[in-house]
Amino acid sequence: MVEVGAEHGVDARKCLQDTGISPAMLHGDTVVSGTQELAVAANLVTATGSASGVGLAVGERLSLRAYGVWGFAMLTCPTVRDAVEFGMRYLPLTYAVTGLSLRVSGGEAFLIVDDDGSSAALRPFLVEREIAVTAGILRTILGESPPSMRVELRVPRAVSADYEKVLGTPVRFGAPHNAIVTDVAVLDLPLPQSDPLTLTVCERACRSLLSERCSPCVAQNVREIIAEGVTEAELIAARLHLSARTLRRHLAAEGTSLRHLVDEARRARAIELMTLHRLSVEQIALRLGYADAATFIRAFRRWTGTTPGAYPVR
């Protein structure tokens, strides 16, 4: 972000103002919190007048190598689908501060960047950054962009040439979501560097890192409480010694929301019960606390873009 700021005539000190980070700290082993990162982003967005394309320029610089073992693990997954699911499972190890979900609909796969938990001022920047990063990762793991790939953005039409040049794909503006879209068959393409043994080692390292790095995060603490079956905001906030309002503010600062985390947990549990335990829709609905199967099916369609019966069980 500081490098991109310099290209736009913004001094490093202005980018780092009131963040607790000095220019000298950028060259050491400084650990930057999510709150500090968002503060730098806010400074950059303000200093550049919320110019479009700034997030794309930052995202371009975040290659798969920047993500360490998480990125290496994605390279060694068997298929694109496996890589996407692995990436979302260990998303807290990345620089992402927005949510990410995969939906399949009408023969197409939608990798959606969920910006609902982001502040309005930072939303365009964060979406641009995550879209650029995700498109770059897809190109890296496959060796090229899928011919069917396009990007869909909520924002009104801008100067599309810059977007298309950076992303290397057609861009549609004024869409109902922010997403990378491709033919569903792309999900099952084998990855050229697939290696089951290396993937096992990398995932073990990712689990360890997730435990070490994310325990102080409010979102991760909330995930652990939700895993115990507690989903009410007041009860979760009490467990964390926070008010419900403060809890929501912390989650928003980390790019998520309680609803998103509850849906994330229910989706993962539903797929586990369906694919591993082969439970019926009625049994899964009961396990997850839904009033009936129809309500669960509607929720499942919202999470995945398809019904439980049409979801690919492997």
Short mmCIF file of C-alpha atoms in Angstrom, two decimals:
data_model
loop_
_atom_site.label_atom_id
_atom_site.label_comp_id
_atom_site.label_asym_id
_atom_site.label_seq_id
_atom_site.Cartn_x
_atom_site.Cartn_y
_atom_site.Cartn_z
CA MET A 1 0.00 0.00 0.00
CA VAL A 2 2.87 2.36 0.77
CA GLU A 3 4.46 1.55 -2.61
CA VAL A 4 1.23 2.26 -4.46
CA GLY A 5 0.80 5.44 -2.44
CA ALA A 6 4.25 6.61 -3.58
CA GLU A 7 3.25 6.03 -7.21
CA HIS A 8 0.28 8.33 -6.60
CA GLY A 9 2.43 11.00 -4.95
CA VAL A 10 1.48 10.06 -1.39
CA ASP A 11 4.32 10.19 1.14
CA ALA A 12 4.90 7.05 3.24
CA ARG A 13 4.37 9.00 6.47
CA LYS A 14 0.95 10.09 5.25
CA CYS A 15 0.00 6.46 4.53
CA LEU A 16 1.19 5.44 8.00
CA GLN A 17 -0.23 8.43 9.91
CA ASP A 18 -1.86 7.50 13.25
CA THR A 19 -1.34 3.76 12.67
CA GLY A 20 1.50 3.12 15.12
CA ILE A 21 3.74 2.07 12.22
CA SER A 22 6.83 4.05 11.23
CA PRO A 23 8.54 3.84 7.80
CA ALA A 24 11.52 2.13 9.45
CA MET A 25 9.29 -0.65 10.78
CA LEU A 26 8.39 -1.68 7.23
CA HIS A 27 11.87 -3.15 6.76
CA GLY A 28 11.97 -5.29 9.89
CA ASP A 29 10.01 -8.12 11.48
CA THR A 30 7.11 -5.95 12.58
CA VAL A 31 3.78 -7.70 13.04
CA VAL A 32 0.97 -5.52 11.67
CA SER A 33 -2.51 -6.07 13.07
CA GLY A 34 -5.65 -6.14 10.96
CA THR A 35 -6.76 -2.87 12.54
CA GLN A 36 -3.48 -1.20 11.58
CA GLU A 37 -3.71 -2.55 8.03
CA LEU A 38 -7.21 -1.11 7.64
CA ALA A 39 -5.97 2.22 9.02
CA VAL A 40 -3.22 2.32 6.36
CA ALA A 41 -5.81 1.45 3.71
CA ALA A 42 -8.07 4.27 4.93
CA ASN A 43 -5.17 6.73 4.77
CA LEU A 44 -4.31 5.61 1.24
CA VAL A 45 -7.91 5.82 0.04
CA THR A 46 -8.32 9.30 1.55
CA ALA A 47 -5.00 10.58 0.18
CA THR A 48 -5.79 9.36 -3.34
CA GLY A 49 -9.31 10.76 -3.29
CA SER A 50 -10.87 7.28 -3.41
CA ALA A 51 -9.48 6.87 -6.93
CA SER A 52 -10.60 3.73 -8.74
CA GLY A 53 -7.88 1.21 -9.52
CA VAL A 54 -5.81 1.80 -6.37
CA GLY A 55 -7.00 -1.48 -4.86
CA LEU A 56 -6.19 -3.29 -8.11
CA ALA A 57 -2.64 -1.92 -8.00
CA VAL A 58 -2.19 -3.18 -4.44
CA GLY A 59 -3.70 -6.57 -5.27
CA GLU A 60 -1.36 -6.99 -8.24
CA ARG A 61 1.60 -6.93 -5.87
CA LEU A 62 0.31 -9.78 -3.71
CA SER A 63 1.49 -12.86 -5.60
CA LEU A 64 0.90 -16.39 -4.34
CA ARG A 65 4.44 -16.40 -2.93
CA ALA A 66 3.45 -13.62 -0.52
CA TYR A 67 1.17 -16.08 1.31
CA GLY A 68 3.85 -18.57 2.35
CA VAL A 69 2.75 -22.11 3.15
CA TRP A 70 -0.93 -21.29 2.45
CA GLY A 71 -0.07 -20.36 -1.12
CA PHE A 72 2.24 -23.35 -1.59
CA ALA A 73 -0.50 -25.67 -0.33
CA MET A 74 -2.95 -24.33 -2.92
CA LEU A 75 -0.47 -25.11 -5.70
CA THR A 76 -0.30 -28.75 -4.58
CA CYS A 77 -4.07 -29.37 -4.37
CA PRO A 78 -5.51 -31.96 -6.81
CA THR A 79 -8.04 -29.67 -8.55
CA VAL A 80 -9.16 -26.06 -8.72
CA ARG A 81 -12.16 -26.93 -6.53
CA ASP A 82 -9.86 -28.42 -3.88
CA ALA A 83 -7.64 -25.33 -4.01
CA VAL A 84 -10.61 -22.97 -3.62
CA GLU A 85 -12.03 -24.96 -0.70
CA PHE A 86 -8.59 -25.14 0.95
CA GLY A 87 -8.09 -21.40 0.47
CA MET A 88 -11.44 -20.57 2.07
CA ARG A 89 -10.85 -22.99 4.94
CA TYR A 90 -7.62 -21.24 5.90
CA LEU A 91 -8.57 -17.74 4.76
CA PRO A 92 -7.62 -16.19 8.15
CA LEU A 93 -3.96 -16.90 7.25
CA THR A 94 -4.19 -14.44 4.35
CA TYR A 95 -4.41 -10.67 4.00
CA ALA A 96 -8.11 -10.88 3.07
CA VAL A 97 -10.43 -8.74 5.19
CA THR A 98 -13.56 -9.58 3.21
CA GLY A 99 -15.47 -12.83 3.11
CA LEU A 100 -15.14 -15.32 0.26
CA SER A 101 -17.67 -17.92 -0.86
CA LEU A 102 -18.17 -20.30 -3.77
CA ARG A 103 -21.54 -20.69 -5.51
CA VAL A 104 -22.50 -22.79 -8.50
CA SER A 105 -25.45 -21.75 -10.64
CA GLY A 106 -26.50 -22.24 -14.26
CA GLY A 107 -23.34 -24.09 -15.23
CA GLU A 108 -21.10 -21.38 -13.85
CA ALA A 109 -18.99 -21.07 -10.70
CA PHE A 110 -19.06 -17.77 -8.80
CA LEU A 111 -16.22 -16.99 -6.39
CA ILE A 112 -17.87 -14.15 -4.50
CA VAL A 113 -16.13 -11.44 -2.48
CA ASP A 114 -18.47 -10.56 0.38
CA ASP A 115 -18.02 -6.87 1.23
CA ASP A 116 -21.11 -6.47 3.44
CA GLY A 117 -19.02 -6.30 6.62
CA SER A 118 -16.66 -3.62 5.26
CA SER A 119 -16.97 0.11 5.87
CA ALA A 120 -18.55 2.03 2.98
CA ALA A 121 -15.44 4.20 2.56
CA LEU A 122 -13.07 1.23 2.20
CA ARG A 123 -15.40 -1.14 0.35
CA PRO A 124 -14.36 -0.29 -3.25
CA PHE A 125 -10.65 -0.49 -2.39
CA LEU A 126 -10.99 -3.82 -0.54
CA VAL A 127 -13.10 -5.38 -3.29
CA GLU A 128 -10.64 -4.30 -5.98
CA ARG A 129 -7.74 -5.70 -3.99
CA GLU A 130 -9.35 -9.07 -3.26
CA ILE A 131 -10.59 -9.51 -6.84
CA ALA A 132 -7.10 -8.75 -8.22
CA VAL A 133 -5.45 -11.12 -5.73
CA THR A 134 -7.91 -13.94 -6.39
CA ALA A 135 -7.66 -13.61 -10.17
CA GLY A 136 -3.86 -13.67 -9.87
CA ILE A 137 -3.93 -16.79 -7.68
CA LEU A 138 -6.20 -18.58 -10.17
CA ARG A 139 -3.81 -17.75 -13.01
CA THR A 140 -0.86 -18.98 -10.95
CA ILE A 141 -2.27 -22.34 -9.90
CA LEU A 142 -3.53 -23.13 -13.43
CA GLY A 143 -0.68 -21.54 -15.34
CA GLU A 144 -3.13 -19.28 -17.23
CA SER A 145 -6.54 -17.64 -16.90
CA PRO A 146 -9.45 -19.91 -17.89
CA PRO A 147 -10.86 -18.73 -21.27
CA SER A 148 -14.36 -18.56 -19.76
CA MET A 149 -13.33 -16.31 -16.84
CA ARG A 150 -14.85 -12.88 -16.30
CA VAL A 151 -15.20 -10.46 -13.36
CA GLU A 152 -18.49 -9.00 -12.15
CA LEU A 153 -18.52 -5.90 -9.94
CA ARG A 154 -21.28 -4.08 -8.06
CA VAL A 155 -19.89 -0.63 -8.83
CA PRO A 156 -21.22 1.35 -11.82
CA ARG A 157 -19.27 1.29 -15.05
CA ALA A 158 -15.83 2.87 -14.75
CA VAL A 159 -12.93 3.12 -17.19
CA SER A 160 -13.01 -0.59 -17.94
CA ALA A 161 -9.75 -0.69 -19.86
CA ASP A 162 -7.68 -0.42 -16.67
CA TYR A 163 -9.65 -3.14 -14.94
CA GLU A 164 -9.50 -5.50 -17.88
CA LYS A 165 -5.79 -4.89 -18.42
CA VAL A 166 -4.90 -5.60 -14.79
CA LEU A 167 -7.26 -8.54 -14.37
CA GLY A 168 -6.66 -9.99 -17.81
CA THR A 169 -10.36 -10.74 -18.27
CA PRO A 170 -13.64 -9.05 -19.30
CA VAL A 171 -15.33 -6.99 -16.60
CA ARG A 172 -19.07 -6.45 -16.10
CA PHE A 173 -20.15 -3.49 -13.96
CA GLY A 174 -23.41 -2.94 -12.08
CA ALA A 175 -23.66 -6.65 -11.15
CA PRO A 176 -25.56 -7.88 -8.07
CA HIS A 177 -22.29 -9.04 -6.48
CA ASN A 178 -18.51 -8.84 -6.71
CA ALA A 179 -17.26 -12.09 -8.16
CA ILE A 180 -14.91 -13.98 -10.40
CA VAL A 181 -17.03 -16.12 -12.69
CA THR A 182 -16.02 -19.09 -14.82
CA ASP A 183 -17.46 -22.24 -16.35
CA VAL A 184 -18.20 -24.78 -13.62
CA ALA A 185 -16.00 -27.33 -15.41
CA VAL A 186 -12.97 -25.26 -14.42
CA LEU A 187 -13.47 -26.37 -10.80
CA ASP A 188 -12.56 -29.94 -11.73
CA LEU A 189 -9.45 -29.12 -13.77
CA PRO A 190 -6.37 -30.91 -12.38
CA LEU A 191 -3.57 -28.69 -11.12
CA PRO A 192 -0.16 -29.25 -12.77
CA GLN A 193 1.78 -29.16 -9.49
CA SER A 194 -0.57 -31.42 -7.50
CA ASP A 195 1.26 -33.40 -4.81
CA PRO A 196 -0.77 -35.19 -2.08
CA LEU A 197 2.20 -35.70 0.26
CA THR A 198 3.29 -32.06 0.08
CA LEU A 199 -0.31 -30.94 0.54
CA THR A 200 -0.62 -33.03 3.72
CA VAL A 201 2.53 -31.46 5.16
CA CYS A 202 1.41 -27.95 4.18
CA GLU A 203 -2.05 -28.39 5.67
CA ARG A 204 -0.55 -29.56 8.94
CA ALA A 205 1.53 -26.37 8.99
CA CYS A 206 -1.52 -24.25 8.14
CA ARG A 207 -3.50 -25.75 11.01
CA SER A 208 -0.67 -24.94 13.38
CA LEU A 209 -0.34 -21.38 12.07
CA LEU A 210 -4.09 -20.85 12.31
CA SER A 211 -4.01 -21.85 15.95
CA GLU A 212 -1.03 -19.59 16.70
CA ARG A 213 -1.95 -16.51 14.70
CA CYS A 214 -5.69 -16.28 14.86
CA SER A 215 -6.48 -16.98 18.48
CA PRO A 216 -6.40 -13.26 19.38
CA CYS A 217 -8.78 -12.41 16.51
CA VAL A 218 -12.35 -11.77 17.54
CA ALA A 219 -13.65 -13.55 14.41
CA GLN A 220 -11.69 -16.69 15.21
CA ASN A 221 -12.87 -16.64 18.83
CA VAL A 222 -16.44 -16.29 17.56
CA ARG A 223 -15.92 -19.25 15.20
CA GLU A 224 -14.87 -21.40 18.14
CA ILE A 225 -17.95 -20.40 20.16
CA ILE A 226 -20.25 -21.02 17.20
CA ALA A 227 -18.69 -24.48 16.85
CA GLU A 228 -20.06 -25.19 20.35
CA GLY A 229 -23.57 -24.45 19.12
CA VAL A 230 -23.93 -20.88 20.42
CA THR A 231 -25.15 -18.45 17.72
CA GLU A 232 -26.93 -15.62 19.61
CA ALA A 233 -25.04 -12.30 19.51
CA GLU A 234 -25.71 -11.46 23.18
CA LEU A 235 -24.44 -14.84 24.41
CA ILE A 236 -21.33 -14.77 22.22
CA ALA A 237 -20.55 -11.20 23.26
CA ALA A 238 -20.90 -12.14 26.95
CA ARG A 239 -18.46 -15.03 26.49
CA LEU A 240 -15.93 -12.55 25.05
CA HIS A 241 -16.67 -9.90 27.73
CA LEU A 242 -17.99 -7.49 25.10
CA SER A 243 -21.30 -5.81 24.38
CA ALA A 244 -23.19 -7.06 21.33
CA ARG A 245 -22.61 -3.70 19.65
CA THR A 246 -18.86 -3.82 20.31
CA LEU A 247 -18.75 -7.41 19.04
CA ARG A 248 -20.34 -6.35 15.76
CA ARG A 249 -17.91 -3.44 15.45
CA HIS A 250 -14.89 -5.74 15.98
CA LEU A 251 -16.18 -8.21 13.40
CA ALA A 252 -16.80 -5.42 10.89
CA ALA A 253 -13.20 -4.20 11.42
CA GLU A 254 -12.03 -7.72 10.58
CA GLY A 255 -14.13 -7.74 7.41
CA THR A 256 -16.91 -10.08 8.50
CA SER A 257 -20.17 -10.28 10.46
CA LEU A 258 -21.86 -12.65 12.89
CA ARG A 259 -24.37 -13.74 10.27
CA HIS A 260 -21.55 -14.56 7.85
CA LEU A 261 -19.69 -16.60 10.48
CA VAL A 262 -22.83 -18.52 11.48
CA ASP A 263 -23.61 -19.23 7.81
CA GLU A 264 -19.98 -20.27 7.24
CA ALA A 265 -20.18 -22.79 10.11
CA ARG A 266 -23.59 -24.15 9.08
CA ARG A 267 -22.51 -24.50 5.45
CA ALA A 268 -19.37 -26.43 6.41
CA ARG A 269 -21.31 -28.65 8.81
CA ALA A 270 -24.09 -29.28 6.28
CA ILE A 271 -21.61 -30.35 3.59
CA GLU A 272 -19.81 -32.58 6.09
CA LEU A 273 -23.06 -34.28 7.16
CA MET A 274 -24.12 -34.68 3.55
CA THR A 275 -20.86 -35.90 2.01
CA LEU A 276 -19.21 -37.81 4.85
CA HIS A 277 -22.14 -39.07 6.90
CA ARG A 278 -24.65 -39.31 4.03
CA LEU A 279 -27.52 -37.95 6.14
CA SER A 280 -30.83 -37.01 4.53
CA VAL A 281 -31.92 -33.41 4.05
CA GLU A 282 -34.43 -33.79 6.88
CA GLN A 283 -31.77 -35.17 9.25
CA ILE A 284 -29.33 -32.37 8.40
CA ALA A 285 -32.02 -29.72 8.89
CA LEU A 286 -32.74 -31.15 12.33
CA ARG A 287 -29.06 -31.30 13.29
CA LEU A 288 -28.54 -27.67 12.25
CA GLY A 289 -31.60 -26.41 14.12
CA TYR A 290 -33.83 -25.50 11.18
CA ALA A 291 -37.61 -25.62 11.59
CA ASP A 292 -38.02 -27.86 8.56
CA ALA A 293 -36.24 -29.21 5.49
CA ALA A 294 -37.57 -26.45 3.22
CA THR A 295 -35.99 -23.72 5.35
CA PHE A 296 -32.67 -25.57 5.30
CA ILE A 297 -32.84 -26.04 1.51
CA ARG A 298 -33.39 -22.29 1.03
CA ALA A 299 -30.37 -21.54 3.25
CA PHE A 300 -28.24 -24.11 1.41
CA ARG A 301 -29.16 -22.55 -1.94
CA ARG A 302 -28.15 -19.13 -0.61
CA TRP A 303 -24.76 -20.50 0.54
CA THR A 304 -23.88 -22.55 -2.52
CA GLY A 305 -26.18 -21.47 -5.36
CA THR A 306 -27.66 -24.95 -5.63
CA THR A 307 -29.81 -27.44 -3.70
CA PRO A 308 -28.49 -30.24 -1.46
CA GLY A 309 -29.69 -32.78 -4.04
CA ALA A 310 -27.72 -31.11 -6.85
CA TYR A 311 -24.58 -30.47 -4.81
CA PRO A 312 -21.63 -32.60 -6.10
CA VAL A 313 -21.01 -35.31 -3.49
CA ARG A 314 -17.58 -36.94 -3.85
#
